[in-house]
Tab-separated table of C-alpha atoms in Angstrom:
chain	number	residue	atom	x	y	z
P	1	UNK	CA	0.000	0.000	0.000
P	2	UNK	CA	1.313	3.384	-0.706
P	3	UNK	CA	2.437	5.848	1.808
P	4	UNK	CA	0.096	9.138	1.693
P	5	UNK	CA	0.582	12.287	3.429
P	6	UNK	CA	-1.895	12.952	6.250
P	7	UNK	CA	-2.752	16.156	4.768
P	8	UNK	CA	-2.904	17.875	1.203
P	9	UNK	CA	-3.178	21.394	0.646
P	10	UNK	CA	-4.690	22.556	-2.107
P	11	UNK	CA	-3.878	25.824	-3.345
P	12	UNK	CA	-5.310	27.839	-6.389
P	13	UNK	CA	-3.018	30.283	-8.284
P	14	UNK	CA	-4.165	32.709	-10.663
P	15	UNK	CA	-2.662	36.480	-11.238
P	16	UNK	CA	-1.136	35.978	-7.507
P	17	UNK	CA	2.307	36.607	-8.124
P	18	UNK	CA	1.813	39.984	-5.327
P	19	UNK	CA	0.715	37.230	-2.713
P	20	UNK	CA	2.193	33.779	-3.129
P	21	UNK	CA	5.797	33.907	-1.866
P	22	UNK	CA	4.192	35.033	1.813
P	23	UNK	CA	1.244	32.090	1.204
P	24	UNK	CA	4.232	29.646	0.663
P	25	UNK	CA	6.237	30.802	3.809
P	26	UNK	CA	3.546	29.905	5.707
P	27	UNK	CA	3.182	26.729	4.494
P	28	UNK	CA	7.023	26.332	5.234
P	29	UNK	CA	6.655	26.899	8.787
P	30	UNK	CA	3.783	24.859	9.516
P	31	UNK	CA	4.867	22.148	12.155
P	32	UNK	CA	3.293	19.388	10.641
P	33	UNK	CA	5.190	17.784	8.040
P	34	UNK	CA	2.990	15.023	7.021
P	35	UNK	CA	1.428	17.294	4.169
P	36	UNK	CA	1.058	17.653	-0.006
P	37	UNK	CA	1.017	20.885	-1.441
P	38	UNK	CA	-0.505	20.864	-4.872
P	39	UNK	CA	-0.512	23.860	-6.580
P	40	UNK	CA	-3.057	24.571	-9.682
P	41	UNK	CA	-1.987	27.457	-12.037
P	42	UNK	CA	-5.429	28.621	-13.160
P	43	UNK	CA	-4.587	29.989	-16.604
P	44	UNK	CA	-2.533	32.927	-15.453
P	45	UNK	CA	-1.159	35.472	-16.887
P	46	UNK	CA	1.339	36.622	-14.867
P	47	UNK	CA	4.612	35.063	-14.049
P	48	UNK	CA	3.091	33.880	-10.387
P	49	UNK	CA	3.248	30.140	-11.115
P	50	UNK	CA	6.931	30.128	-12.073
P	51	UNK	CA	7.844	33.150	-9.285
P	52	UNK	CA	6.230	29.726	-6.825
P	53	UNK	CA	7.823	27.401	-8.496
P	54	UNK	CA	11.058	29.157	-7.721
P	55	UNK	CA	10.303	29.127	-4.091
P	56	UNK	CA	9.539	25.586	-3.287
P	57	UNK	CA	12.341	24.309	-5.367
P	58	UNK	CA	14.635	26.293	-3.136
P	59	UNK	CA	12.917	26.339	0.470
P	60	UNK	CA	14.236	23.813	2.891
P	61	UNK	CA	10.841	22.863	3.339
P	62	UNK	CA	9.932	19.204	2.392
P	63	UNK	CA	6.774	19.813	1.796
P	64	UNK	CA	7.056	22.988	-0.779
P	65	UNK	CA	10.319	21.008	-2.616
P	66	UNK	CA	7.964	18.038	-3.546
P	67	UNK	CA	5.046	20.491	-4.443
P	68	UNK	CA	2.838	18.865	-7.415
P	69	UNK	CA	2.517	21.890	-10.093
P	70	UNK	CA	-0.860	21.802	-12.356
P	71	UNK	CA	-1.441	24.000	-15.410
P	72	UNK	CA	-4.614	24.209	-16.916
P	73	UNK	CA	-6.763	26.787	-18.389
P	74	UNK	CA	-9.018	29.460	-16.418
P	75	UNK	CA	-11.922	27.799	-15.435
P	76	UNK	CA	-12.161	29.427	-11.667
P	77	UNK	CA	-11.083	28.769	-8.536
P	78	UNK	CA	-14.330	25.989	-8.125
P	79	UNK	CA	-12.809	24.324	-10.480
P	80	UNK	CA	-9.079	24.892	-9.729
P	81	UNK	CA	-9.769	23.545	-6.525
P	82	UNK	CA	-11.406	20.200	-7.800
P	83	UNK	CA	-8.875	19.310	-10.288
P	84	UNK	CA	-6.217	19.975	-6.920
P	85	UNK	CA	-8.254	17.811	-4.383
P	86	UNK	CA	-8.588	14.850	-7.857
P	87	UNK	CA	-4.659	15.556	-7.841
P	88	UNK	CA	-3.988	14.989	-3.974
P	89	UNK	CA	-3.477	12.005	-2.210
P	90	UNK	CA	-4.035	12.628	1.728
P	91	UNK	CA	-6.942	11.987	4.587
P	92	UNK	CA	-7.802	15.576	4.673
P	93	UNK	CA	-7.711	18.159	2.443
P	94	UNK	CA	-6.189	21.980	3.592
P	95	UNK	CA	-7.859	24.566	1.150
P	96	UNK	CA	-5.407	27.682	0.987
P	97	UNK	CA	-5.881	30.809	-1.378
P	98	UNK	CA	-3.365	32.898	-2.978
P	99	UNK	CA	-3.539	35.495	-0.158
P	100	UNK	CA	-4.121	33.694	3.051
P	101	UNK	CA	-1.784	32.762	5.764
P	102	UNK	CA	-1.547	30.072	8.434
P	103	UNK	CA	-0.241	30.424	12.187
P	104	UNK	CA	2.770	28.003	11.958
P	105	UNK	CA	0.882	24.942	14.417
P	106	UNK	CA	-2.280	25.542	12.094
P	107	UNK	CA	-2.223	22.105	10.200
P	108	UNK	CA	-0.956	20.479	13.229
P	109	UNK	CA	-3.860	21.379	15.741
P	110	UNK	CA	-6.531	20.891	13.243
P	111	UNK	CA	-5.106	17.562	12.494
P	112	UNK	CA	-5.017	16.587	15.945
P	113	UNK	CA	-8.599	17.934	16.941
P	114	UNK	CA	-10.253	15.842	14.213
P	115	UNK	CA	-8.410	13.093	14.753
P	116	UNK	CA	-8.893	12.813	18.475
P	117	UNK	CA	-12.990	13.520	17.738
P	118	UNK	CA	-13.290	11.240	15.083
P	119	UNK	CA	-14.940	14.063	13.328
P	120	UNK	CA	-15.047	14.447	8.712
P	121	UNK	CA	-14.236	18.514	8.920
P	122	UNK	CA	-13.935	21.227	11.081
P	123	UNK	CA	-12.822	24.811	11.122
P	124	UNK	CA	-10.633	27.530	13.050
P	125	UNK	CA	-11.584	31.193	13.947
P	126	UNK	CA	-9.042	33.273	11.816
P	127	UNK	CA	-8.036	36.741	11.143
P	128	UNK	CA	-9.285	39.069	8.440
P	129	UNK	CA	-6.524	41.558	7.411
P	130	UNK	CA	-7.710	44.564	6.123
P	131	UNK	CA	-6.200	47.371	3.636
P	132	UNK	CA	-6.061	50.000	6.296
P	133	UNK	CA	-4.011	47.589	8.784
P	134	UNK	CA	-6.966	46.294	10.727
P	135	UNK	CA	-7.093	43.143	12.124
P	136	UNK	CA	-10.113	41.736	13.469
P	137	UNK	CA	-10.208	37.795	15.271
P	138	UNK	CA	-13.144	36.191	13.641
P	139	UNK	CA	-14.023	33.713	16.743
P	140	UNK	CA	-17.366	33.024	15.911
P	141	UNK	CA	-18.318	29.527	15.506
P	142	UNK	CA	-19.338	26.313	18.413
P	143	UNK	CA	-17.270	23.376	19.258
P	144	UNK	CA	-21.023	21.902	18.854
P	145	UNK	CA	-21.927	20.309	15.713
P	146	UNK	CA	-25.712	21.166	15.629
P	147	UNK	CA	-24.943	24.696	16.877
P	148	UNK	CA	-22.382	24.850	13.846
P	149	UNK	CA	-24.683	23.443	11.179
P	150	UNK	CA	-28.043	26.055	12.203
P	151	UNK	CA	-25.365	29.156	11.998
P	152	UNK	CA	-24.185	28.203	8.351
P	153	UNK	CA	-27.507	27.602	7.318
P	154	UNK	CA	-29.203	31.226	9.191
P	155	UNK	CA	-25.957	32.878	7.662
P	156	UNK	CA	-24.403	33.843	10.698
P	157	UNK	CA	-21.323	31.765	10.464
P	158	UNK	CA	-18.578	32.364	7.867
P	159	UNK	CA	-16.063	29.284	7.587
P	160	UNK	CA	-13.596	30.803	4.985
P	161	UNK	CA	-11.627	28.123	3.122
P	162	UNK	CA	-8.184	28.376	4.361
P	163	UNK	CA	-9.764	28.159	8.214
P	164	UNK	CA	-11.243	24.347	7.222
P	165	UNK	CA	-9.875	21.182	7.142
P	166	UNK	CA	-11.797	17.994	5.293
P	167	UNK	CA	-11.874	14.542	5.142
P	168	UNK	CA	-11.332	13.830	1.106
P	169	UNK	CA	-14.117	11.396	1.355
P	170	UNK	CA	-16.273	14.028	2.337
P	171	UNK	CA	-15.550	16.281	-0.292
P	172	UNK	CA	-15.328	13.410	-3.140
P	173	UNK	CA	-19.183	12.036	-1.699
P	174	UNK	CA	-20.801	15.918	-1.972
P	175	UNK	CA	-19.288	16.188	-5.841
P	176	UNK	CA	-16.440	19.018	-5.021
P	177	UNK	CA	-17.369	22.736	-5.720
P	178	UNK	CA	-19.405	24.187	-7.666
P	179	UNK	CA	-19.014	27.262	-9.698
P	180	UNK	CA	-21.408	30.151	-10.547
P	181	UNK	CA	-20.180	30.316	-14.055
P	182	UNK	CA	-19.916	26.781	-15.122
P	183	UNK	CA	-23.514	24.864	-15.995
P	184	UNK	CA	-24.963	22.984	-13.013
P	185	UNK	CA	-24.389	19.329	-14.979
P	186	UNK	CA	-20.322	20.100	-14.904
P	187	UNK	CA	-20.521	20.673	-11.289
P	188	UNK	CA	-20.678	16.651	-10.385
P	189	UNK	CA	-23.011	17.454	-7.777
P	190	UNK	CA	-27.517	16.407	-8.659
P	191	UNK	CA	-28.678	19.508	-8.057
């Protein structure tokens, strides 16, 4: 049986070139080793995917040197993000934009938590950066699951990507994501 990573991050690039290298860096400190990165170029057009490229080849990191690099053509991040989670090969999948950062014992904890409470997914509270230097804690969410569930569905819980982690079975049994611009029969999801 082949030896998987406990975790694979999956991480849309498209125009980032202005955001990437500090993404990466915090993938390079994370203390948990046992992770993929794979890394979709969406169709940019910028010189972002090779500026990353550059990066992992050269960090010390284990992790960004054995990075899986995708090209394909714009189809949007929904997309991106499905053809990076068909690509990856661990438990749980990481989700990670262009522009979002991780505290260095991210991966680890959230590893750990589901693991110890047998649970498919769960999310952190995070940080949202703003342009004029704000920084607000987004602490929000229940350590209860039917708590959880009723604020998603009212609206009054926002679980950004990069603050989830998912078992891949989970993702591969709801069809992936779906995106607003592609027809609801390419989504692999019965609507």
């Amino acid at each position: 049986m082949a030896n998987y990573p406990l975790i694979s991050i999956v991480l849309p690039l498209y125009n980032g070139r202005p955001f990437i290298e500090e993404t990466l860096r915090s993938v390079e400190a994370q203390t948990l080793s046992d992770a993929e990165l794979v890394l979709i170029d969406d169709g940019s057009t910028d010189d972002g995917a090779a500026f990353a490229k550059e990066i992992c080849q050269s960090s010390s990191s284990s992790v960004l040197r054995s990075t899986n690099f995708i090209g394909k053509a714009n189809g949007g991040v929904a997309e991106a993000r499905n053809v990076g989670i068909a690509e990856s090969k661990g438990k749980y999948i990481a989700l990670l934009d262009q522009d979002d950062l991780w505290e260095n014992d991210r991966l680890e904890k959230m590893a750990k938590a589901l693991e110890e409470g047998k649970a498919r997914w769960g999310y952190s509270a995070f940080y949202r950066f703003y342009a004029d230097g704000r920084k607000i804690l987004k602490d929000d969410g229940s350590n209860e699951g039917a708590e959880t569930l009723a604020k998603i569905v009212e609206g009054k819980l926002f679980v950004p990507p990069a603050a989830s982690l998912i078992e891949r079975s989970l993702l591969t049994e709801c069809g992936g994501f779906g995106s607003p611009f592609a027809p609801p029969d390419a989504w692999g999801v019965s609507l």
